[in-house]
PDB file of C-alpha atoms in Angstrom:
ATOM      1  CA  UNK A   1     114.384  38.151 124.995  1.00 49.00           C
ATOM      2  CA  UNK A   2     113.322  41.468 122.877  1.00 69.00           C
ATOM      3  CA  UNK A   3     112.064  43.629 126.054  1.00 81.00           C
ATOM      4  CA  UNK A   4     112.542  43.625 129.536  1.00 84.00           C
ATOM      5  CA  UNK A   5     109.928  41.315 131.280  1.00 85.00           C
ATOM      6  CA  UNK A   6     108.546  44.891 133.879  1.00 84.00           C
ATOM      7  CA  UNK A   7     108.463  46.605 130.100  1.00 88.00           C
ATOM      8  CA  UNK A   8     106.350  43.793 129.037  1.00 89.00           C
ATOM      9  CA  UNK A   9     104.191  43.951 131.889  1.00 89.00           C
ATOM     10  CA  UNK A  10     103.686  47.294 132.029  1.00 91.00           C
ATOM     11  CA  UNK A  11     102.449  47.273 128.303  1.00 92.00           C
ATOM     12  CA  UNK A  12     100.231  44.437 128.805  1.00 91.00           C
ATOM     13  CA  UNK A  13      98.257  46.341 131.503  1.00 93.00           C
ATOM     14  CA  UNK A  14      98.245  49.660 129.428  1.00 94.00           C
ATOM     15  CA  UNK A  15      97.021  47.687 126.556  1.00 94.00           C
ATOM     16  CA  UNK A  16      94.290  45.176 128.937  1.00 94.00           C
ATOM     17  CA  UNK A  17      92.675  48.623 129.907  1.00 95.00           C
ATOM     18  CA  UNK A  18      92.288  49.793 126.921  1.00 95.00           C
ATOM     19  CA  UNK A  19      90.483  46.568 125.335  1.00 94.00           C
ATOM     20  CA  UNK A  20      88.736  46.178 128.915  1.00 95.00           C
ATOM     21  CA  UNK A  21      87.158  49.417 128.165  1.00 94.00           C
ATOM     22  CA  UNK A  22      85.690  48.512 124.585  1.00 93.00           C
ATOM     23  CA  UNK A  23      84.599  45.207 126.105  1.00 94.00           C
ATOM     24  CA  UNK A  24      83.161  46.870 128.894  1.00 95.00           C
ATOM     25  CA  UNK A  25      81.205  49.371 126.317  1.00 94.00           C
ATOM     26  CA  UNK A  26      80.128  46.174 123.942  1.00 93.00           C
ATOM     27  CA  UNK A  27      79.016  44.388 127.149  1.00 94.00           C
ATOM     28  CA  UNK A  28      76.101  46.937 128.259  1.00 93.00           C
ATOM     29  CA  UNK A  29      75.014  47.119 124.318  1.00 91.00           C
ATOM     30  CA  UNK A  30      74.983  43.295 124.433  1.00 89.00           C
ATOM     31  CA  UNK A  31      73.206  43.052 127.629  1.00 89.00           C
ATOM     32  CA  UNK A  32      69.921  45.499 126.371  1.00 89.00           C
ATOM     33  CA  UNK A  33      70.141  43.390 123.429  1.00 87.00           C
ATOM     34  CA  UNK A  34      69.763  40.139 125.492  1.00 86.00           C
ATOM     35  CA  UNK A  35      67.469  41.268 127.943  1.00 86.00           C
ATOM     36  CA  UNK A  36      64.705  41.711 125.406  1.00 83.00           C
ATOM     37  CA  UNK A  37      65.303  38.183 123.843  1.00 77.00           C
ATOM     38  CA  UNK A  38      64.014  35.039 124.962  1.00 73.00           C
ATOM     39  CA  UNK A  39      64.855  31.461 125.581  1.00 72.00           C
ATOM     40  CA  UNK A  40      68.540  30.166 124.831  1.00 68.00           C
ATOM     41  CA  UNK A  41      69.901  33.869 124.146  1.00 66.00           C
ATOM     42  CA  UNK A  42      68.630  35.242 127.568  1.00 72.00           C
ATOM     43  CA  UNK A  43      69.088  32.204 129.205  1.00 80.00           C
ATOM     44  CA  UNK A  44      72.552  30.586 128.057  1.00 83.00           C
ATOM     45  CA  UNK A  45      74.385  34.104 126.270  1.00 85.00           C
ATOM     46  CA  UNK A  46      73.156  36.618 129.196  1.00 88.00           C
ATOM     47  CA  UNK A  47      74.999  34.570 131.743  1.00 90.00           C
ATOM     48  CA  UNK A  48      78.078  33.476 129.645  1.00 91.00           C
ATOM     49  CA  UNK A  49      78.764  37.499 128.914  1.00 91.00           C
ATOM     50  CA  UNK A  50      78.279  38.367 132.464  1.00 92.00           C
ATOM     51  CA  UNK A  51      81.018  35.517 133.098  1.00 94.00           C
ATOM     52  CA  UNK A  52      83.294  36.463 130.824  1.00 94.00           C
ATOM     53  CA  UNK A  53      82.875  40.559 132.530  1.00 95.00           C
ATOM     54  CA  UNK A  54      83.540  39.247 135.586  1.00 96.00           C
ATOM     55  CA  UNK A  55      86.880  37.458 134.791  1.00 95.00           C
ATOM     56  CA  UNK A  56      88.219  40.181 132.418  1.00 95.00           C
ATOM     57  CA  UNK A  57      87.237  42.326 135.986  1.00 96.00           C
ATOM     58  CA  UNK A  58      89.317  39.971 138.094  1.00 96.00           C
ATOM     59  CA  UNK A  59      91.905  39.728 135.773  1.00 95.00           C
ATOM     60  CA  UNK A  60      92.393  43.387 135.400  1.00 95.00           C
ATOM     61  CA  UNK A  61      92.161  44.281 139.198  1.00 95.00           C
ATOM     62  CA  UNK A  62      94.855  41.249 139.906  1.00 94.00           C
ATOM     63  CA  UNK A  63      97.065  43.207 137.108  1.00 93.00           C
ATOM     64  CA  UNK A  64      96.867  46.620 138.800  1.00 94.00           C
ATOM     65  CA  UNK A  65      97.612  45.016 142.119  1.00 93.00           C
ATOM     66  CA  UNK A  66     100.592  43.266 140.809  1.00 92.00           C
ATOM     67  CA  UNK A  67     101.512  46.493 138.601  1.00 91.00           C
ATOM     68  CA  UNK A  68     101.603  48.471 142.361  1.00 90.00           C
ATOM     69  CA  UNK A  69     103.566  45.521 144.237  1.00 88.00           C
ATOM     70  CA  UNK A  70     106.129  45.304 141.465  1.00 87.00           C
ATOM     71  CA  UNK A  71     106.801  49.533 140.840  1.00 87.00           C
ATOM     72  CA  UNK A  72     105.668  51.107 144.031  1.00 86.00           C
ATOM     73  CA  UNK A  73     105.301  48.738 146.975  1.00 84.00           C
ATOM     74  CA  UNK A  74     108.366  46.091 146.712  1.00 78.00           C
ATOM     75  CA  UNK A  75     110.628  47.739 144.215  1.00 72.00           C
ATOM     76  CA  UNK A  76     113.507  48.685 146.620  1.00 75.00           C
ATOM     77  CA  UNK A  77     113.387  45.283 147.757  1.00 80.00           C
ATOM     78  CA  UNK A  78     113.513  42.587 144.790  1.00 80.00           C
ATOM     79  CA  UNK A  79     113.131  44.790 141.535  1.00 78.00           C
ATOM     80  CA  UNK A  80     110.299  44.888 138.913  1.00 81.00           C
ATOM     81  CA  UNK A  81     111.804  42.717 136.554  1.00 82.00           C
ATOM     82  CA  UNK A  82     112.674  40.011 139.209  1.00 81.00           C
ATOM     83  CA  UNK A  83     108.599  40.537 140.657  1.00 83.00           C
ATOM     84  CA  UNK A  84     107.379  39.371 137.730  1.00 84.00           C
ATOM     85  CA  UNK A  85     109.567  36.664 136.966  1.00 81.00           C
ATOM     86  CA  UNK A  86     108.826  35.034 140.050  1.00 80.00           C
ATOM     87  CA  UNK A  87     106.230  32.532 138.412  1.00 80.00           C
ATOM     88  CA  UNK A  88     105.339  30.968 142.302  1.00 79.00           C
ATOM     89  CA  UNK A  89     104.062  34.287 143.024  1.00 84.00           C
ATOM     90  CA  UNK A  90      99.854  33.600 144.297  1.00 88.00           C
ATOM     91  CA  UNK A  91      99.000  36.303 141.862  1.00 90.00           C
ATOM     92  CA  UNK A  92     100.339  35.489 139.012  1.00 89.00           C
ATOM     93  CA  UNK A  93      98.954  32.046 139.360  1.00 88.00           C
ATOM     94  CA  UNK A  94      95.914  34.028 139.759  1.00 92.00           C
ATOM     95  CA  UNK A  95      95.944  35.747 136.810  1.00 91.00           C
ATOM     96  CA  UNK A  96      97.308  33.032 134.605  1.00 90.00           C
ATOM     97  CA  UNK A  97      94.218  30.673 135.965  1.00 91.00           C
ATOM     98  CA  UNK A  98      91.851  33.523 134.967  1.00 93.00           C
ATOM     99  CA  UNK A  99      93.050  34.028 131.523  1.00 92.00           C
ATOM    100  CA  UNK A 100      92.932  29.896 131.177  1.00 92.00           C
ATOM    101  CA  UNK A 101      89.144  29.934 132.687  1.00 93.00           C
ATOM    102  CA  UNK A 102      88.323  32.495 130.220  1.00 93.00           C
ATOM    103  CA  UNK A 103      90.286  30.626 126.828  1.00 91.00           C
ATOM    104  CA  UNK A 104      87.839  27.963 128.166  1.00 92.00           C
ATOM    105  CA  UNK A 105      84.943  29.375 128.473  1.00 92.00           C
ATOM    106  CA  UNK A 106      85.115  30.744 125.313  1.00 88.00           C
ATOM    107  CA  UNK A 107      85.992  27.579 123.501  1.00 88.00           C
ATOM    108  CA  UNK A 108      83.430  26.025 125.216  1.00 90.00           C
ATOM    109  CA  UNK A 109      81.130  28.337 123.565  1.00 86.00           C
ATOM    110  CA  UNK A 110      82.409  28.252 120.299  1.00 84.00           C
ATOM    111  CA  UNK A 111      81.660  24.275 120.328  1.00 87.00           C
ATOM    112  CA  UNK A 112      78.508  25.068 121.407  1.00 86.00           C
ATOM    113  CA  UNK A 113      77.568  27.276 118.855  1.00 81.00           C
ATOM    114  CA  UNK A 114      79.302  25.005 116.212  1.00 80.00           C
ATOM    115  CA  UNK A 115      76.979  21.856 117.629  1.00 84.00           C
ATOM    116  CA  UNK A 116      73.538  23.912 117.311  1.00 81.00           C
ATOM    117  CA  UNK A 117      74.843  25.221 113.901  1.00 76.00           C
ATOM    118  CA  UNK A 118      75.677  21.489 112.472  1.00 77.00           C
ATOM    119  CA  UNK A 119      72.404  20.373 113.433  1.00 77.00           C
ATOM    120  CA  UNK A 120      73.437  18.857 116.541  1.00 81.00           C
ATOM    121  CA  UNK A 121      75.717  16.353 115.020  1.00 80.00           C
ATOM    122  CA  UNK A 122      77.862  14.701 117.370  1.00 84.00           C
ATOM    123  CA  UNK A 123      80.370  14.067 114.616  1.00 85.00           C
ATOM    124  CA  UNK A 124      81.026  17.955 115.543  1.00 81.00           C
ATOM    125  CA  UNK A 125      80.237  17.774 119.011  1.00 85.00           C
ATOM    126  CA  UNK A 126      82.839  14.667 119.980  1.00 89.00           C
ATOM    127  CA  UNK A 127      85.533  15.950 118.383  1.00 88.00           C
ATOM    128  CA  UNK A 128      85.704  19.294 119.862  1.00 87.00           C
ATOM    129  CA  UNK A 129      84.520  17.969 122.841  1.00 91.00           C
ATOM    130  CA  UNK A 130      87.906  15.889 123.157  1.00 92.00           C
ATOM    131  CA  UNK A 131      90.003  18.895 122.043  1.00 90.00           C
ATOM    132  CA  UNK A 132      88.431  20.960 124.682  1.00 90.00           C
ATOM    133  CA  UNK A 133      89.239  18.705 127.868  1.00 93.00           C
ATOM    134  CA  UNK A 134      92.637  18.753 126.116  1.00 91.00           C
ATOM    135  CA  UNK A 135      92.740  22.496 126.360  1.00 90.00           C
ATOM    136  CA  UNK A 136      91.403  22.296 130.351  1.00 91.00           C
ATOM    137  CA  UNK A 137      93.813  19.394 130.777  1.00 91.00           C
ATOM    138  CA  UNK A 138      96.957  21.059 129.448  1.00 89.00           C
ATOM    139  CA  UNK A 139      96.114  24.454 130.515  1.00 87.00           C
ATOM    140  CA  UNK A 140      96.117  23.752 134.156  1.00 88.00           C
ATOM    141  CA  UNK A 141      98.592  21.368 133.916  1.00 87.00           C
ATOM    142  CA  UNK A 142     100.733  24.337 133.079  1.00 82.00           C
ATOM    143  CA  UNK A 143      99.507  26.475 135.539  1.00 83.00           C
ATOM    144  CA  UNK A 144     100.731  23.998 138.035  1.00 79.00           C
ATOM    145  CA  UNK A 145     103.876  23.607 136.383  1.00 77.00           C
ATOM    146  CA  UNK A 146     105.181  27.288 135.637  1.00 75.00           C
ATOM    147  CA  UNK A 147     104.109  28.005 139.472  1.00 72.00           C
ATOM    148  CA  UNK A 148     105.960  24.739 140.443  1.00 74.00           C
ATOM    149  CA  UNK A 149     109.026  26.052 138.440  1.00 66.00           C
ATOM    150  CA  UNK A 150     109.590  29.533 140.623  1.00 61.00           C
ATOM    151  CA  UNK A 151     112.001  31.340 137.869  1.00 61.00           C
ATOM    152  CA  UNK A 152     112.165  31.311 134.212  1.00 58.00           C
ATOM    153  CA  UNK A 153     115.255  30.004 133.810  1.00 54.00           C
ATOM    154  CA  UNK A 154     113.553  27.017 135.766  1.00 59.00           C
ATOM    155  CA  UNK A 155     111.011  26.102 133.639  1.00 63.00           C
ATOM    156  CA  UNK A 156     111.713  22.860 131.753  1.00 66.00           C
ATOM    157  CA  UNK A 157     111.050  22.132 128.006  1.00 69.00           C
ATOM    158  CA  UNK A 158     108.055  19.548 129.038  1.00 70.00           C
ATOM    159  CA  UNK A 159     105.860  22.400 130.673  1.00 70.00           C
ATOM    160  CA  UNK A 160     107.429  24.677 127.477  1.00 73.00           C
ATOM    161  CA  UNK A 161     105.543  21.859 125.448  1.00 78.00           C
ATOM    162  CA  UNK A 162     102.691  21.679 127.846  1.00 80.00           C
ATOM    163  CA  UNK A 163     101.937  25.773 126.743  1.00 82.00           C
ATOM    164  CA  UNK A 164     102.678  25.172 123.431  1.00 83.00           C
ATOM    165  CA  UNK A 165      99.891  22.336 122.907  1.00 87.00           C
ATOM    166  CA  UNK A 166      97.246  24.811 125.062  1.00 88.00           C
ATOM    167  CA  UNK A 167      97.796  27.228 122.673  1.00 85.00           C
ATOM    168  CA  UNK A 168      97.751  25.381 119.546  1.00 87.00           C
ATOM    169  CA  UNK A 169      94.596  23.600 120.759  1.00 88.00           C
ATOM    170  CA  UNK A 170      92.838  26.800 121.654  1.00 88.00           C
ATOM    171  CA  UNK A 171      93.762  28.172 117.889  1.00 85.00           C
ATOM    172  CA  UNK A 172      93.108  24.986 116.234  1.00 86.00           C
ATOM    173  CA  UNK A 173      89.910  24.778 117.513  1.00 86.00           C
ATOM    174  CA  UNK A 174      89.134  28.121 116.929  1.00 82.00           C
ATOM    175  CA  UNK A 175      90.045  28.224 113.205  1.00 83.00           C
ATOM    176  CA  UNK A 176      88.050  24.604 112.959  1.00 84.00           C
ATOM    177  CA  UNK A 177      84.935  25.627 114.321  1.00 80.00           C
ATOM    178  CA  UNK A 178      84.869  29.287 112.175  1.00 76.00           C
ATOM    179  CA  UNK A 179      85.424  27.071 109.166  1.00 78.00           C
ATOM    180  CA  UNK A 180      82.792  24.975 109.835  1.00 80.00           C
ATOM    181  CA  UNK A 181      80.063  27.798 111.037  1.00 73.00           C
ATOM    182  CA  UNK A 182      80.904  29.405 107.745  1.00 71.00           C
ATOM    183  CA  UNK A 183      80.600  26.703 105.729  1.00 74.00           C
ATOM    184  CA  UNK A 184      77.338  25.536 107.353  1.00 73.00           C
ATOM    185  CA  UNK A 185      76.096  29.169 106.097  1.00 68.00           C
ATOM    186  CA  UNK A 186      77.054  29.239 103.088  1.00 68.00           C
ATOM    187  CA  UNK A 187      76.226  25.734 101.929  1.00 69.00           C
ATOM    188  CA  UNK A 188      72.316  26.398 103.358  1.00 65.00           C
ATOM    189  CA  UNK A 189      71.950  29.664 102.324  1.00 60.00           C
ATOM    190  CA  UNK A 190      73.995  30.000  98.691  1.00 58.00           C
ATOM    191  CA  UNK A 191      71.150  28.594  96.822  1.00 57.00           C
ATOM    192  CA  UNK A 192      68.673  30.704  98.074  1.00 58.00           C
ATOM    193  CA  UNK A 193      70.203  34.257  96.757  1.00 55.00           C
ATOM    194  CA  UNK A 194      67.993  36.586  98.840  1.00 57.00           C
ATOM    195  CA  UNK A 195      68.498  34.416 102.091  1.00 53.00           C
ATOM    196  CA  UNK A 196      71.776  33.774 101.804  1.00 51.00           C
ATOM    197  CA  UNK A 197      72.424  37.866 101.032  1.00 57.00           C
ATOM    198  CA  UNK A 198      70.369  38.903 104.693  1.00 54.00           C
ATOM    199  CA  UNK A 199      72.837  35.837 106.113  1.00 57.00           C
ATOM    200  CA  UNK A 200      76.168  37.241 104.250  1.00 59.00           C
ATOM    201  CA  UNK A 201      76.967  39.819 107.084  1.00 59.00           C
ATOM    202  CA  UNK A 202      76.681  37.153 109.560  1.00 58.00           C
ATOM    203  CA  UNK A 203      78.601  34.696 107.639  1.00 59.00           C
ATOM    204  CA  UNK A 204      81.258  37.878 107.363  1.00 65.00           C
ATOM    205  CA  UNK A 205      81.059  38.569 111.174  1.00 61.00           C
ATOM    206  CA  UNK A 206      82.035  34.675 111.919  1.00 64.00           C
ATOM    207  CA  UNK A 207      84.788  34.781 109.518  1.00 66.00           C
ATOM    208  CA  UNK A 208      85.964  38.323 110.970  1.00 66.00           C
ATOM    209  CA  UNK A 209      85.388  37.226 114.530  1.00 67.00           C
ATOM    210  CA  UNK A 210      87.359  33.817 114.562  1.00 69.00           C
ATOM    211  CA  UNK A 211      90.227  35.302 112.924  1.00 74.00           C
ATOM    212  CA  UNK A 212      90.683  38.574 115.383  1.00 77.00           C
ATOM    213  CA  UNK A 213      90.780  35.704 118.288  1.00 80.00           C
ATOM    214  CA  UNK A 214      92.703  33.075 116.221  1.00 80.00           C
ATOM    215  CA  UNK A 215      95.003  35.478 115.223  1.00 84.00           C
ATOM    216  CA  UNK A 216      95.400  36.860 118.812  1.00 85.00           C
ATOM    217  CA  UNK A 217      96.379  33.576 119.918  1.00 85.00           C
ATOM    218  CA  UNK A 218      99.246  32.894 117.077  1.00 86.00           C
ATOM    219  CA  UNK A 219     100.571  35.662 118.292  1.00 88.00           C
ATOM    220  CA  UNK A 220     100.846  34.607 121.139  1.00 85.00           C
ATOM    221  CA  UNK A 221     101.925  31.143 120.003  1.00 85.00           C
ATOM    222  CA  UNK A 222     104.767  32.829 118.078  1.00 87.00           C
ATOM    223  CA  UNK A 223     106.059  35.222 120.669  1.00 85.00           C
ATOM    224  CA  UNK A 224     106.323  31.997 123.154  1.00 82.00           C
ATOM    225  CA  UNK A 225     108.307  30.251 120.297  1.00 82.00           C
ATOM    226  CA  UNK A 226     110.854  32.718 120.068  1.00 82.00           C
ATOM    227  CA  UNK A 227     111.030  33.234 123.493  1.00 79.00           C
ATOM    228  CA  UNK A 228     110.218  37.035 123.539  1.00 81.00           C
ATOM    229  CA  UNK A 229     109.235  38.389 126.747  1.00 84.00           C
ATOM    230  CA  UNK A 230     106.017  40.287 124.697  1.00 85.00           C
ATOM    231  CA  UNK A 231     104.183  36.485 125.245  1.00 85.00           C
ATOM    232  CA  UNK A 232     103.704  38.256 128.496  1.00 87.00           C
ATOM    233  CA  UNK A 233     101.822  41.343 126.802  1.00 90.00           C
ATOM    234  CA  UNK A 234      99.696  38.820 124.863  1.00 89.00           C
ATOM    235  CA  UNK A 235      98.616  36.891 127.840  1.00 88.00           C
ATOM    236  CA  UNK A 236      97.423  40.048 129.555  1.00 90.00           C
ATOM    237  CA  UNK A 237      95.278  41.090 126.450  1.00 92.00           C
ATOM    238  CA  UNK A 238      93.947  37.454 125.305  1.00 91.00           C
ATOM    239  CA  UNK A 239      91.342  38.084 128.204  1.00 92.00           C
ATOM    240  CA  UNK A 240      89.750  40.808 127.212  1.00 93.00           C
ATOM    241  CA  UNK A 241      90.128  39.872 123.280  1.00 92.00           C
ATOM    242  CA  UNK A 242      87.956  37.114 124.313  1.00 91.00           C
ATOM    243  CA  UNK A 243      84.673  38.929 125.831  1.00 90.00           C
ATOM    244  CA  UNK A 244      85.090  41.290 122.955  1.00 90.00           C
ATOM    245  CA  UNK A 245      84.782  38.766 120.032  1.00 86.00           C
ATOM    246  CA  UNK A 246      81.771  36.938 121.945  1.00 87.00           C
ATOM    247  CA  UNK A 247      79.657  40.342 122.322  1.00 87.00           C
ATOM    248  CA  UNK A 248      80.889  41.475 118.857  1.00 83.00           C
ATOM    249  CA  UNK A 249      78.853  38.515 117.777  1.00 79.00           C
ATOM    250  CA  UNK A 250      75.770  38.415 119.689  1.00 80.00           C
ATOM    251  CA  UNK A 251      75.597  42.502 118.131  1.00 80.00           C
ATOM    252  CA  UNK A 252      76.387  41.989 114.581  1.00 73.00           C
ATOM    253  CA  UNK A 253      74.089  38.948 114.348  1.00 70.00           C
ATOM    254  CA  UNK A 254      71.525  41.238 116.553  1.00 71.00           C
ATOM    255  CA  UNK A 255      71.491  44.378 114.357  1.00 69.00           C
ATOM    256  CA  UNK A 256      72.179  42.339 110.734  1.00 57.00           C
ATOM    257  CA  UNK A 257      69.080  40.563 111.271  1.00 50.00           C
ATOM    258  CA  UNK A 258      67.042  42.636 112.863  1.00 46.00           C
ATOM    259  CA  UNK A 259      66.144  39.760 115.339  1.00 44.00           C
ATOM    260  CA  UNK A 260      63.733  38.073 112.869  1.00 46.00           C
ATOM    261  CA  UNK A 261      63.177  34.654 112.709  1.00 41.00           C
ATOM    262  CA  UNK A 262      65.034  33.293 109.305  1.00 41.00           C
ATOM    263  CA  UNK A 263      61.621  31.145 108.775  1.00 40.00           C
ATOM    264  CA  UNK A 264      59.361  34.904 107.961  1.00 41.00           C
ATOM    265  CA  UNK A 265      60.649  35.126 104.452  1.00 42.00           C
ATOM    266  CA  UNK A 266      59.514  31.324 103.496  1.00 41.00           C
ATOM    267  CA  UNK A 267      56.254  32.105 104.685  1.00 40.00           C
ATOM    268  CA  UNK A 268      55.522  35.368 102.204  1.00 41.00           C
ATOM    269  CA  UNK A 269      57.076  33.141  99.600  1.00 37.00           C
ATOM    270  CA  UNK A 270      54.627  30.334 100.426  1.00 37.00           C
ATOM    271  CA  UNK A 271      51.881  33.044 100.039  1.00 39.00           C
ATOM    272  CA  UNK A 272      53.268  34.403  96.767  1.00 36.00           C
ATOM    273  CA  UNK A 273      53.585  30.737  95.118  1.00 35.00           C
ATOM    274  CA  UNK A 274      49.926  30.085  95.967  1.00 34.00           C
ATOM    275  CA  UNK A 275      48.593  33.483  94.454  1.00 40.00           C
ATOM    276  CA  UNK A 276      50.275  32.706  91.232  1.00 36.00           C
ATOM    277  CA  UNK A 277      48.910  29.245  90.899  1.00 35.00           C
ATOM    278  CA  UNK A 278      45.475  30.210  91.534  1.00 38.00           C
ATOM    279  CA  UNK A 279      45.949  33.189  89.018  1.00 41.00           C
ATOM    280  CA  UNK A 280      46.315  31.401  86.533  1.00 39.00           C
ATOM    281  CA  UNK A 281      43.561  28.537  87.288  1.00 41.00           C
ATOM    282  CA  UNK A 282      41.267  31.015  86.991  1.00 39.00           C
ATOM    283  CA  UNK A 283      42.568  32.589  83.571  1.00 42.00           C
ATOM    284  CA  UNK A 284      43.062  28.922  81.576  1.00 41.00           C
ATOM    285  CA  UNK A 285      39.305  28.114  82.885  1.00 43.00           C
ATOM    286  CA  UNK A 286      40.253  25.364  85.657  1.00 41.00           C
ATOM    287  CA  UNK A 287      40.725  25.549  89.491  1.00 43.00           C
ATOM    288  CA  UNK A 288      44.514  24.404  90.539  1.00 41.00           C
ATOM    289  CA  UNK A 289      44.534  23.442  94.594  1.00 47.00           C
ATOM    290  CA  UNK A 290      47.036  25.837  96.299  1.00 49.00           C
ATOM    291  CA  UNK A 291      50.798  24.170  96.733  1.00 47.00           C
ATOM    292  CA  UNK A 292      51.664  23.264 100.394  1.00 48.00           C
ATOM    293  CA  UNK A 293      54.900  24.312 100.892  1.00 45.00           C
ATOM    294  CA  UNK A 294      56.588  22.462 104.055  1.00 44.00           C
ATOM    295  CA  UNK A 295      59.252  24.787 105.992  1.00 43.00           C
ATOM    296  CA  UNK A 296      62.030  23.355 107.528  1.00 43.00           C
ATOM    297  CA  UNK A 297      63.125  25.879 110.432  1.00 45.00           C
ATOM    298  CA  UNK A 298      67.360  26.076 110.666  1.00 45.00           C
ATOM    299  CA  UNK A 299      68.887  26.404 114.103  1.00 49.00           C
ATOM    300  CA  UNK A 300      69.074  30.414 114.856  1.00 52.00           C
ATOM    301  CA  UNK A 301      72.222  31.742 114.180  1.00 49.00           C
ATOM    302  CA  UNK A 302      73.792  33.064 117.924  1.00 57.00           C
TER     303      UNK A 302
END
């Protein structure tokens, strides 16, 4: 069991604040960031941040509240360590929903992004598509089932397994779609050394990104395996983690690219190609039409 399940709550708050305070800092720099942009980043990213605030909020305030039943409020009656291992308890079905709803969301967005990135290929869409309802499916499934089973001791090894396949899901997909995002990057951008060196911080960021939340969730993953009560201190922190990598993101993609369009560069090229051509036309004695060079616009990096 490692630490006593109040000790493990009690951290898991200390820590939630903490990261709840960096996400709330990353939010507002995210937010003047996306209010100046247009089309899908104001439109889709603006509102998806603001989501994720508000649960992180929620999740937070539900924390405190169960924080003051369990030490102040009910502690001469049932104990802090038997409060929070009351699983039926409304809020921490609460706060275990929230934490889901937020996994989610942000998986949800990670498929997006991985879709746009692919060239809308529903080779990548389908797939994640299918692991996601697997997430939603198993995640409230085992919701249902830890506030079904009352006490720990309760809790049978299908809705142990239930978890388990949530949290693999959520990392699997996680480490899939990074892989793929990265990948995508590198394989349009390597050949082209001066685009693909503006594109390298981004392509670090996604790398960096996916494995601070992948790596948030195997620990997780582990400490559930081994039964530790600090799975408990993970759960509280995964929420915040999660609005944290998304605006980390949406910055580092903001301020490595200065919000130009990856199609500006082509252009000059197309310009300089042209010049040279008719250069040397005019030095040889003959008149060489300027090349058309046809640009193919990539899906914005988000």
């Amino acid at each position: 069991m490692g630490i006593p399940m109040d000790t493990a709550a009690l951290l898991g708050l200390f820590l939630e604040t903490l990261l709840y305070g960096v996400f709330l800092t990353l939010y507002w720099f995210t937010l003047f960031i996306l209010l100046k942009k247009t089309g899908i980043q104001r439109q889709l990213l603006l509102p998806v941040a603001t989501l994720l605030l508000c649960i992180a909020t929620a999740h937070l305030i539900i924390d405190f509240v169960r924080a003051l039943e369990a030490f102040i409020f009910k502690v001469n009656t049932i104990g802090a360590s038997d409060y929070y291992s009351n699983f039926a308890s409304p809020l921490f079905v609460a706060s275990t929903a929230l934490c889901i709803t937020q996994t989610i969301l942000a998986d949800a967005m990670v498929v997006w992004r991985c879709y746009m990135l692919n060239d809308r290929s529903l080779l990548v869409a389908i797939p994640g598509c299918i692991m996601l309802l697997a997430s939603v499916a198993t995640g409230y499934y085992g919701i249902g089932s830890l506030s079904r089973a009352r006490l720990l001791s309760s809790v049978s090894p299908a809705d142990y397994g239930c978890i388990a396949t949530f949290d693999a899901l959520t990392m699997s997909l996680s480490v899939t779609s990074t892989s793929l995002n990265a990948w995508r990057i590198y394989r349009t951008r390597y050949f082209m050394p001066e685009s693909f060196a503006a594109f390298l911080p981004v392509f670090i960021v996604i790398i960096e990104s996916g494995a601070f939340y992948s790596t948030s969730i195997l620990m997780l993953l582990l400490t559930f395996f081994v039964g530790s009560n600090s799975q408990y201190t993970m759960l509280d922190i995964i929420t915040p983690i999660v609005g944290i990598t998304f605006c980390l993101i949406v910055l580092q993609v903001h301020f490595d690219i200065g919000g130009n369009s990856p199609a500006e560069k082509p252009t000059e090229a197309q310009g300089t190609i042209t010049n040279l051509f008719q250069e040397r036309g005019v030095q040889e004695g003959f008149y060489i039409e300027p090349m058309t060079v046809h640009i193919i616009e990539e899906p914005e990096i988000i």
